[in-house]
Short mmCIF file of C-alpha atoms and ligand atoms in Angstrom, two decimals:
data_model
loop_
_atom_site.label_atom_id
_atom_site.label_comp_id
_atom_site.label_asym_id
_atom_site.label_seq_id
_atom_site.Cartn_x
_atom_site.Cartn_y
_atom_site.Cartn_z
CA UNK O 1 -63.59 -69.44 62.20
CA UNK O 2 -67.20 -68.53 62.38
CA UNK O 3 -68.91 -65.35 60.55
CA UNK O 4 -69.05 -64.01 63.81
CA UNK O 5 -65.38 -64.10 64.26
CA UNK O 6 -64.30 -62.83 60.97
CA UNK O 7 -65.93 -59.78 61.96
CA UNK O 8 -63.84 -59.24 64.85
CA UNK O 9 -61.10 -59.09 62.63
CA UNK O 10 -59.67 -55.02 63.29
CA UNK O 11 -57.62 -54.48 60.48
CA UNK O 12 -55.63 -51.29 62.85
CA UNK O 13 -54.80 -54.19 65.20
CA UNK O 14 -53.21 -56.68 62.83
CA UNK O 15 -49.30 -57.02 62.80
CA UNK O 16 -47.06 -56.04 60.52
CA UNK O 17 -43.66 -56.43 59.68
CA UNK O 18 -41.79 -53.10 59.50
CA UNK O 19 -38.55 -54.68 57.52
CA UNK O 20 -36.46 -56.10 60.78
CA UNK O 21 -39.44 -54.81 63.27
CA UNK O 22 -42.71 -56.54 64.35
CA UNK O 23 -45.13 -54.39 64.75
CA UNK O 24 -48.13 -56.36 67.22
CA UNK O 25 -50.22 -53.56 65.30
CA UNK O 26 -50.32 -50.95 62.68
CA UNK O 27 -51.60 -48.10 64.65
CA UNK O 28 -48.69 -45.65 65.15
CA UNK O 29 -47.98 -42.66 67.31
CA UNK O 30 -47.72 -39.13 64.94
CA UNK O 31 -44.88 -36.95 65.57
CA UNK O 32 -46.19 -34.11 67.93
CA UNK O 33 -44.12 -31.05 68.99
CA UNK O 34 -45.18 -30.36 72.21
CA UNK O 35 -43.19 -27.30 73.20
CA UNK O 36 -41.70 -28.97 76.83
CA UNK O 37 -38.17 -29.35 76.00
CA UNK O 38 -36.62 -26.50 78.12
CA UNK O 39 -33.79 -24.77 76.13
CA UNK O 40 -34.28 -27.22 73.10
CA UNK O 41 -33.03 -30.08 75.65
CA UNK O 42 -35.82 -33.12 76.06
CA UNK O 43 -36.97 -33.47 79.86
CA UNK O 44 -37.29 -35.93 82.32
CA UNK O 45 -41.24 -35.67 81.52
CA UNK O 46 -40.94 -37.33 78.20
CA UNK O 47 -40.12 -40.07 79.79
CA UNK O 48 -43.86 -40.26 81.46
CA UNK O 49 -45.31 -39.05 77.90
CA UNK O 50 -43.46 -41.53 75.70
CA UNK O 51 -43.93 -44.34 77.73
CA UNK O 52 -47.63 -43.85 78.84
CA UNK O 53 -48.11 -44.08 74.49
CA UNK O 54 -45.91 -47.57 74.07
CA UNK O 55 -47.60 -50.72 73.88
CA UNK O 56 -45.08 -54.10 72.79
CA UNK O 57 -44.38 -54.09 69.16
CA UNK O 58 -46.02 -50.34 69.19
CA UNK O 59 -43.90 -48.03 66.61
CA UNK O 60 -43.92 -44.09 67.98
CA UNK O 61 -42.54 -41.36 65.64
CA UNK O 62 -40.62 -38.77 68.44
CA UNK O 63 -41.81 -34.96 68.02
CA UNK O 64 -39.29 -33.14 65.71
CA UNK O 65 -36.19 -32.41 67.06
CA UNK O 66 -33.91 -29.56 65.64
CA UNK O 67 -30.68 -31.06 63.75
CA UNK O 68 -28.39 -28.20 63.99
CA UNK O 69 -28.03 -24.43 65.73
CA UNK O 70 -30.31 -23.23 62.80
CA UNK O 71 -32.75 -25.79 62.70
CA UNK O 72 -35.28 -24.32 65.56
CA UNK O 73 -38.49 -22.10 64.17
CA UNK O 74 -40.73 -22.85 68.04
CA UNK O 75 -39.60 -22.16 71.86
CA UNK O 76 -38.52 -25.41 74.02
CA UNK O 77 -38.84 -28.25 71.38
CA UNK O 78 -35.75 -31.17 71.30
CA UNK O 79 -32.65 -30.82 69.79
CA UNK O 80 -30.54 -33.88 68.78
CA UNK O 81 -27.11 -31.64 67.71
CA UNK O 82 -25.84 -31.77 70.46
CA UNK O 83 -24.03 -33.89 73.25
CA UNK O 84 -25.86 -32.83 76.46
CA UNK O 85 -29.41 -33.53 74.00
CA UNK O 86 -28.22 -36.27 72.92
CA UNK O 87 -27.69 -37.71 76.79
CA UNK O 88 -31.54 -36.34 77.20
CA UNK O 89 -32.91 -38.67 74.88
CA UNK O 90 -31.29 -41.86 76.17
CA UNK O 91 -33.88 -42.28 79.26
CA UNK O 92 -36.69 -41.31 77.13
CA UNK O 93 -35.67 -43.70 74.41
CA UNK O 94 -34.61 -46.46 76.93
CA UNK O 95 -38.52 -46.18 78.76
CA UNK O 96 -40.14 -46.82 75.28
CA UNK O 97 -37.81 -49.91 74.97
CA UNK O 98 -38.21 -51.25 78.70
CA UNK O 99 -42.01 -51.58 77.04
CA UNK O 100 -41.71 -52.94 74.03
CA UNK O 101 -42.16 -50.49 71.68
CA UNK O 102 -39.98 -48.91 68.51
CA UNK O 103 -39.19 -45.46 68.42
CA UNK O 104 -37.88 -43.13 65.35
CA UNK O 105 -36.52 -39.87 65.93
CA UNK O 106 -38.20 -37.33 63.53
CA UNK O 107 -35.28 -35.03 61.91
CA UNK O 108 -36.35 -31.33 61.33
CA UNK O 109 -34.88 -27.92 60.34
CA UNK O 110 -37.86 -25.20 59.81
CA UNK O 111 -36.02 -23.32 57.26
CA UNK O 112 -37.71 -20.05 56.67
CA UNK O 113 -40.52 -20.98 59.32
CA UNK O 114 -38.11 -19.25 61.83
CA UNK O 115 -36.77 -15.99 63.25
CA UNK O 116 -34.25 -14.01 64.24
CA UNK O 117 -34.23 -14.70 67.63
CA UNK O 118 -34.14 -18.55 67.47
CA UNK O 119 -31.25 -18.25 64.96
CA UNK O 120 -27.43 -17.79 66.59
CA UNK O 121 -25.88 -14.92 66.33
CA UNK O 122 -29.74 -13.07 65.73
CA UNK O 123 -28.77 -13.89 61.90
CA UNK O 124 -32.27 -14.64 59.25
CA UNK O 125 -33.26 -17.75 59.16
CA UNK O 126 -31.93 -20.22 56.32
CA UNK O 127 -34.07 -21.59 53.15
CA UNK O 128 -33.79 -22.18 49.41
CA UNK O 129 -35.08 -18.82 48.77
CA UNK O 130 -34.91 -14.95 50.03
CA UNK O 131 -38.74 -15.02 50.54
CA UNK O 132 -40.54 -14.46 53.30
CA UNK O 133 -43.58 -16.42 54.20
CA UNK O 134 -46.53 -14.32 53.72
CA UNK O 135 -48.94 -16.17 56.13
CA UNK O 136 -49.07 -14.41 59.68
CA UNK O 137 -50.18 -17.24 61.53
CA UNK O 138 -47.72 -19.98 63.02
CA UNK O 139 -48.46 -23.82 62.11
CA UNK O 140 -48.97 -23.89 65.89
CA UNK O 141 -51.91 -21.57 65.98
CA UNK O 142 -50.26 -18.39 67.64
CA UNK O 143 -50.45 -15.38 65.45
CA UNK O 144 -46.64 -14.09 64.61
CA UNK O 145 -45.07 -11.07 63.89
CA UNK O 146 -43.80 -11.04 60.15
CA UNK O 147 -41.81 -13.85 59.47
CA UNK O 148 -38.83 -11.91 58.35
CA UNK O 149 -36.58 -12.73 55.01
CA UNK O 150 -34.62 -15.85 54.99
CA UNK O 151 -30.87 -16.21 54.16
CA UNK O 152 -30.94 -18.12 50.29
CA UNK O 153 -28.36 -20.77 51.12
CA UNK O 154 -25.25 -21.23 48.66
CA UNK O 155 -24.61 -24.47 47.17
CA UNK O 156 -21.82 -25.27 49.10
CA UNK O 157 -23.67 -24.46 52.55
CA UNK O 158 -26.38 -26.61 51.23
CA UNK O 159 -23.55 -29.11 51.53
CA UNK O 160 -22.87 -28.57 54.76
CA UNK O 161 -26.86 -29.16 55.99
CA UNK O 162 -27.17 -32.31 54.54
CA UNK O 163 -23.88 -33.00 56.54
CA UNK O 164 -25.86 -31.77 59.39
CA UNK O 165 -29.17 -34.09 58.91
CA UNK O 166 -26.49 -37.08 58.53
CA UNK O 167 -24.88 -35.96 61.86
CA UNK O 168 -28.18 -35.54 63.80
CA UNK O 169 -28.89 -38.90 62.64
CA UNK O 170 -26.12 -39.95 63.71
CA UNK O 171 -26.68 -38.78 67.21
CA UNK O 172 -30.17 -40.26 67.05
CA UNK O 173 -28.55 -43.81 67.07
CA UNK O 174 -26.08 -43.39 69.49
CA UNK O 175 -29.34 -42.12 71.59
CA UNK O 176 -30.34 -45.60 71.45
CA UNK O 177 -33.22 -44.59 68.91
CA UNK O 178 -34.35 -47.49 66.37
CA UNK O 179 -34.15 -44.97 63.32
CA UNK O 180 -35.09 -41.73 61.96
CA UNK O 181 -38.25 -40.22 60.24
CA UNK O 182 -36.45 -36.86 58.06
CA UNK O 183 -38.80 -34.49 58.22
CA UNK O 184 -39.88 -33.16 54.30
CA UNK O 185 -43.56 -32.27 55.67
CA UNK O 186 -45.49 -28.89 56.59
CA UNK O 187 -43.54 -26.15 55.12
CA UNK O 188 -40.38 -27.11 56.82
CA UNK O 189 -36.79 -26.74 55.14
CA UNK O 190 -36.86 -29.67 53.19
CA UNK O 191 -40.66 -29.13 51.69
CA UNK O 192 -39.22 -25.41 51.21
CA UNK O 193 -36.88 -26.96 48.53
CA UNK O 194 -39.47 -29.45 47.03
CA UNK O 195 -42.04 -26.58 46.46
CA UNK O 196 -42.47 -25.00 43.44
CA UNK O 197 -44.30 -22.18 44.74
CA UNK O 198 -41.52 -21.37 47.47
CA UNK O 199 -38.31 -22.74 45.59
CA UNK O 200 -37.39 -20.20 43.02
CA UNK O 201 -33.25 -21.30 42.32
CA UNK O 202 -32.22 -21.21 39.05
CA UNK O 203 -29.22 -23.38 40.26
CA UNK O 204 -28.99 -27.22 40.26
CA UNK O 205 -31.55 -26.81 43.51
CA UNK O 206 -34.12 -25.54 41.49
CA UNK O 207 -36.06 -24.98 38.87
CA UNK O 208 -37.28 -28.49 36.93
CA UNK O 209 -38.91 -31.71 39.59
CA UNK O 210 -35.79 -33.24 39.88
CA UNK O 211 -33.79 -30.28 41.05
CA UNK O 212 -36.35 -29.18 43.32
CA UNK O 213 -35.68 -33.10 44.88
CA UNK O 214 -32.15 -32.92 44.71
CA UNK O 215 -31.77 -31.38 48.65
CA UNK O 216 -33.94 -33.27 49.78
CA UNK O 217 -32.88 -36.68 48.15
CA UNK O 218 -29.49 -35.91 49.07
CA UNK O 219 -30.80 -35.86 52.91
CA UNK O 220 -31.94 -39.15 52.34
CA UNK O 221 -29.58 -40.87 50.75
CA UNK O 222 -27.07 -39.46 53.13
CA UNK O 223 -28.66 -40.17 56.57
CA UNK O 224 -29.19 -43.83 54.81
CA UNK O 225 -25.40 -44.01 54.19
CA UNK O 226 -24.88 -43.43 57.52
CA UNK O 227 -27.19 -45.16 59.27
CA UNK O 228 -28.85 -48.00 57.08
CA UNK O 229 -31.66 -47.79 54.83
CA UNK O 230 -33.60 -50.03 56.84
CA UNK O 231 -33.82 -47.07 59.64
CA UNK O 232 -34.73 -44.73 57.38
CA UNK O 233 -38.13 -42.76 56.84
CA UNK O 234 -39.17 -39.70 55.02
CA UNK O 235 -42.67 -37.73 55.94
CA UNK O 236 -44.12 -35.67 53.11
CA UNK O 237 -46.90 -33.55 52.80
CA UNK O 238 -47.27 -32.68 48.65
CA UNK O 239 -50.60 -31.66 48.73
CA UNK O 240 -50.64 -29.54 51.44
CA UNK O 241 -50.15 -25.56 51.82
CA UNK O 242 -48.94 -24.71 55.32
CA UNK O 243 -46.37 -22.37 56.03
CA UNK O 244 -47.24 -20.85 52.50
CA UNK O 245 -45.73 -23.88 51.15
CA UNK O 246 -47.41 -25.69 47.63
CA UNK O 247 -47.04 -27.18 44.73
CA UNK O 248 -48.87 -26.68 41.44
CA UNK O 249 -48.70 -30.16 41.02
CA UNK O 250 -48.47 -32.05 43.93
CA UNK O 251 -49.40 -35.14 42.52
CA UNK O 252 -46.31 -35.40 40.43
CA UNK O 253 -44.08 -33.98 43.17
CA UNK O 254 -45.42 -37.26 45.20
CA UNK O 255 -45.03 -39.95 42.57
CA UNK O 256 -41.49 -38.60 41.44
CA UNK O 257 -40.57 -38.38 45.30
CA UNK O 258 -42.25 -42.10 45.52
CA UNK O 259 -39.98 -43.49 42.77
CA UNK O 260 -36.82 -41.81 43.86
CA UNK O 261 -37.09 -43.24 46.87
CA UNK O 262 -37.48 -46.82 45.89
CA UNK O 263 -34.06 -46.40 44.17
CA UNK O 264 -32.45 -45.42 47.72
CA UNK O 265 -34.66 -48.53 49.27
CA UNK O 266 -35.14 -46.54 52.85
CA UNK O 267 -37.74 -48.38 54.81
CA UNK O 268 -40.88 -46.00 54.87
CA UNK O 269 -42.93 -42.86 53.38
CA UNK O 270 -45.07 -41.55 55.64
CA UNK O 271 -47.68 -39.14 53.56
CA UNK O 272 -50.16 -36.51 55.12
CA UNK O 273 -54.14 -37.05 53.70
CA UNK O 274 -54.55 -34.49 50.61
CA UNK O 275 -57.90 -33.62 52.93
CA UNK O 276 -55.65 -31.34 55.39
CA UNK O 277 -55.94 -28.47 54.18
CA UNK O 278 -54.77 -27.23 57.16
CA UNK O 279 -52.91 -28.93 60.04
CA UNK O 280 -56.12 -29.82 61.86
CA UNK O 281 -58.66 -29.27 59.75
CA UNK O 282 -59.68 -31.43 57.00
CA UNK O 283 -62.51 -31.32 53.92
CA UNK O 284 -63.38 -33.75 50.96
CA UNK O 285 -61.13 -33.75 47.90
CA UNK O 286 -60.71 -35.61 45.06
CA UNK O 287 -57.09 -35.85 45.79
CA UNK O 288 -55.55 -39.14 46.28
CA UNK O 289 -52.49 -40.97 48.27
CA UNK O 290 -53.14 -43.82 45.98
CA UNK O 291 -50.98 -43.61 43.12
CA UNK O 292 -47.83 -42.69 45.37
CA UNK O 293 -49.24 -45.86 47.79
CA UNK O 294 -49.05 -47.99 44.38
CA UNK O 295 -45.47 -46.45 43.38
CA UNK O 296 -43.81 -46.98 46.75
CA UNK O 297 -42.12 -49.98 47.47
CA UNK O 298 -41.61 -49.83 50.93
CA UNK O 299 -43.87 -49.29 53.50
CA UNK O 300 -46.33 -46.66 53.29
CA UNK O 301 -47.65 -44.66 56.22
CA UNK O 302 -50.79 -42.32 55.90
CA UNK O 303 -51.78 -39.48 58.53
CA UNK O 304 -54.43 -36.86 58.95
CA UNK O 305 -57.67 -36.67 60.28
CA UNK O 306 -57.74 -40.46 60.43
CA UNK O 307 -60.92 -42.14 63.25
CA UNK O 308 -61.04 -46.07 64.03
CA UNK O 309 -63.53 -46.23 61.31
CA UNK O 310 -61.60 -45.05 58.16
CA UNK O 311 -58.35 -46.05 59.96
CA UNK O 312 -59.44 -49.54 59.90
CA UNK O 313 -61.03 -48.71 56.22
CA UNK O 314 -57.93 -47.90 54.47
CA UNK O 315 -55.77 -50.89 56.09
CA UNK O 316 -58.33 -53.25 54.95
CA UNK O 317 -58.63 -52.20 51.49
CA UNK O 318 -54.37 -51.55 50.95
CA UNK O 319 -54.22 -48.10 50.71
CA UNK O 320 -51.66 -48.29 53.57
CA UNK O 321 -50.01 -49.92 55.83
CA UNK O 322 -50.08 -48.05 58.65
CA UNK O 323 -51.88 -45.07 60.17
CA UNK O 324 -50.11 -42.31 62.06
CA UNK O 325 -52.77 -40.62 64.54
CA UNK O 326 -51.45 -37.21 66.13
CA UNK O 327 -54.64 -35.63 67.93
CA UNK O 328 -56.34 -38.78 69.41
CA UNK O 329 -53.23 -40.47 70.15
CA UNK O 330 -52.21 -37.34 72.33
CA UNK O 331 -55.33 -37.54 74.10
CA UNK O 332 -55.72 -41.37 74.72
CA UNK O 333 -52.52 -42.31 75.50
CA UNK O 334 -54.28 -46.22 75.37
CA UNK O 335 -55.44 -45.37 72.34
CA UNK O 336 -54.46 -49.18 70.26
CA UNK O 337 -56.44 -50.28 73.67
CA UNK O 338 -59.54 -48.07 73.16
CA UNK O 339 -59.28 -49.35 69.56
CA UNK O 340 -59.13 -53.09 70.52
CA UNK O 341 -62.70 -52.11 72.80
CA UNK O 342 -64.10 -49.44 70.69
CA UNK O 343 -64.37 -47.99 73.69
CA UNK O 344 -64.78 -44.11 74.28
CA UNK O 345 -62.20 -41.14 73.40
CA UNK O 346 -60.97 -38.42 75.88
CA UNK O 347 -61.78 -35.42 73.77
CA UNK O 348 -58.24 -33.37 73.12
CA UNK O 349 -57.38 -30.16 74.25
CA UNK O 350 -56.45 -28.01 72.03
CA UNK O 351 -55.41 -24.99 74.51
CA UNK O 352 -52.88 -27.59 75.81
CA UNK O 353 -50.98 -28.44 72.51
CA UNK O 354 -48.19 -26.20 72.78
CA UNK O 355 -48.36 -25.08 76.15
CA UNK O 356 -45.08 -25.65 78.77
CA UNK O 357 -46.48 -27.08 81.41
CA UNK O 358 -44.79 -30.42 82.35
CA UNK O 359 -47.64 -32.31 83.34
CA UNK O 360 -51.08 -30.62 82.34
CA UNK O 361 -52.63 -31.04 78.78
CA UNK O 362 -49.15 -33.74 78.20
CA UNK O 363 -49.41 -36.65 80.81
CA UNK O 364 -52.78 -36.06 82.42
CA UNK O 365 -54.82 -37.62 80.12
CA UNK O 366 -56.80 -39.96 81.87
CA UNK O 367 -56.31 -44.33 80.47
CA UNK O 368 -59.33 -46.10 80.70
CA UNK O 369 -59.93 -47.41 83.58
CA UNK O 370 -60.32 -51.09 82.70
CA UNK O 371 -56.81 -50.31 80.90
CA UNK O 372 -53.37 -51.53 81.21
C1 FMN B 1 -49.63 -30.78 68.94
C2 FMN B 1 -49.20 -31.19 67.56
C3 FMN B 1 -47.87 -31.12 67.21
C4 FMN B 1 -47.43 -31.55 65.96
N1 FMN B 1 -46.09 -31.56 65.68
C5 FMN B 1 -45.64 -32.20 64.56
C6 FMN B 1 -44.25 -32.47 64.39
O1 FMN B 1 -43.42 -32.19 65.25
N2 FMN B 1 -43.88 -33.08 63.24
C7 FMN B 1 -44.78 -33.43 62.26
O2 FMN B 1 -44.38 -33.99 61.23
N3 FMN B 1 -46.10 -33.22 62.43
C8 FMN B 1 -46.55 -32.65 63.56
N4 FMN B 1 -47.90 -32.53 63.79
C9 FMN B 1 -48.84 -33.09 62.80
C10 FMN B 1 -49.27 -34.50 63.18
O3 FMN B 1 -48.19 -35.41 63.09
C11 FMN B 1 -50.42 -34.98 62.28
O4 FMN B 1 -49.99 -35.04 60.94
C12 FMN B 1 -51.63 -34.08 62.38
O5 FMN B 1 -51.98 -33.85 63.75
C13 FMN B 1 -52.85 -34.68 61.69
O6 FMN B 1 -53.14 -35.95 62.21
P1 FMN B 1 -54.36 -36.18 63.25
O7 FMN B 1 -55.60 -35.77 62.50
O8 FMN B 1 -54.31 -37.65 63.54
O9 FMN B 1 -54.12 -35.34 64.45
C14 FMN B 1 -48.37 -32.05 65.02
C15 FMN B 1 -49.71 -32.11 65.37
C16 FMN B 1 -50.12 -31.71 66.63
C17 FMN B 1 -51.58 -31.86 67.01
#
């Protein structure tokens, strides 16, 4: 190989071997709500969305889908509960296949980061604690009324939503899915639990580290019970502070959640950037994904903010395997393409992120035009 060569080398565009899947690359698609799944059922669209985003040995992380009747905090996103959702997915997950690519189903129950009037029966929303969250402003940019005071879950119902995680994961196979990303990111249920600023149990649940990771371990291990290990990712966010949702020492929370893991041997962690300080918007920290890269044994997935450039940097030098992109992925739905050219982006719309409509702002994004 000459000098010249060597430098063609893109590290984003190297395969990788996911345990039993080949990835042809390590550039993956983020999960992204997108707010089009009519009465929490997926559509016919995502069949157009998905598929425009596969490439062959491409792995795509679906937008969180709801696992039970309590699970939903947003208007028209997925559920995978039950039947009639379940039959929804199957087209969607069987157009992603027809092309080659491998597609996890990302398991999610907002917890608090709901209200009344997505919750049966108009009861509060469910969490690990009676308190509100403070914030005013949705994770999805619209401004919200109060969030009002969440139902503190017994024990014994806490039970009973692990049980629900392992059904919905369930239901993700029989989908025709290839596995399941659990959700423990973004001030959701299961990063309510692992929080010390939000979890304030004095029960087994919480308290010390390794209650505050019991829930959320027991989510794990059960969904891996039930559907193999080897399906099985988690997506955690310890430095981060949405949904009024931190830790006064996220490093630890990471590296104890890193080594936990290893002992239930699930396939991937997939870790948002310390820099995120919010959703989109990202600054320079000290912080570090390194330590909990070095402590996990399986394969590590990092997201946020991430370009071609430092995408490229941090698969070359180890710190991960691969890189989940959210924003540019949504807007180039060629994007490993564009990478292989380092050709030009379509600049996102922001306006369009959580909007309904079925086609604008979700499958209109323009594919180069030399593309496939
Ligand atoms: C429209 C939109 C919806 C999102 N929905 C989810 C979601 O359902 N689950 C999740 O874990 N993260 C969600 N995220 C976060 C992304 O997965 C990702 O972490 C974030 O966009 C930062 O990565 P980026 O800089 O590559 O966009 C969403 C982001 C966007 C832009």
């Amino acid at each position: 190989m000459t000098a010249d060569q060597k430098m063609e080398v893109i590290p984003l565009l190297t395969p990788y071997k996911l345990g039993s899947f080949s990835l042809s690359h390590r550039i993956v698609l983020a999960p992204m709500s997108r707010l089009r799944s009519y009465e929490f059922v997926s559509q016919p669209h995502a069949v157009l969305y998905y598929s425009q985003r596969t490439t062959q040995g491409g792995l795509l992380i679906g937008e969180a889908s709801g696992i039970s009747e309590t699970a939903q905090g947003y208007p028209n996103t997925p559920g995978i509960w039950t039947e009639e959702q379940v039959e929804a997915w199957k087209p969607i997950v069987h157009a992603v296949h027809e092309k080659g690519g491998i597609f996890f189903c990302q398991l999610w129950h907002a917890g608090r980061a709901s209200d009344h009037s997505f919750q049966p029966n108009g009861q509060p929303p469910i969490s690990c604690t009676s308190k509100p969250i403070q914030a005013k402003t949705h994770i999805d940019g619209t401004t919200a009324a109060a969030f009002p005071a969440p139902r503190r879950l017994t024990a014994d119902a806490i039970t009973q939503v692990v049980d629900d995680y392992r059904k919905a994961a369930r239901n993700a196979m029989e989908a025709g899915f290839d596995g399941v990303e659990i959700h423990g990111a973004n001030g959701y249920l299961i990063d309510q639990f692992l929080k010390d600023q939000v979890n304030d149990r004095t029960d087994e649940y919480g308290g010390s580290l390794e209650n505050r990771c019991r829930f959320p371990l027991e989510v794990v291990k059960a969904v891996a019970d039930e559907i193999g290990a080897d399906r099985v990712g988690l997506r955690l966010s310890p430095f981060a502070g949405y949904n009024d949702c931190r830790d006064s020492d996220p490093e630890a929370l990471g590296l104890y959640m890193a080594q936990s893991l290893n002992k239930l041997r699930i396939l991937y962690c997939h870790v948002i950037e310390p820099r995120m300080v919010t959703q989109f918007d990202s600054q320079n920290t000290k912080d570090s994904l390194l330590p909990m890269r070095k402590a996990f044994k399986g394969t590590f997935i990092v997201a946020g903010g991430y370009n071609r450039e430092d995408g490229n940097e941090v698969v070359a030098r180890d710190g991960a395997d691969l890189v989940a992109f959210g924003r540019l992925f949504l807007a180039n739905p060629d994007l490993p393409r564009r990478f292989e050219l380092d050709a030009v982006l379509n600049k996102y719309d922001r306006n369009t992120f959580y909007t309904h409509d079925p086609v604008v702002g979700y499958t209109d994004y323009p594919f180069l035009e030399t593309g496939n």
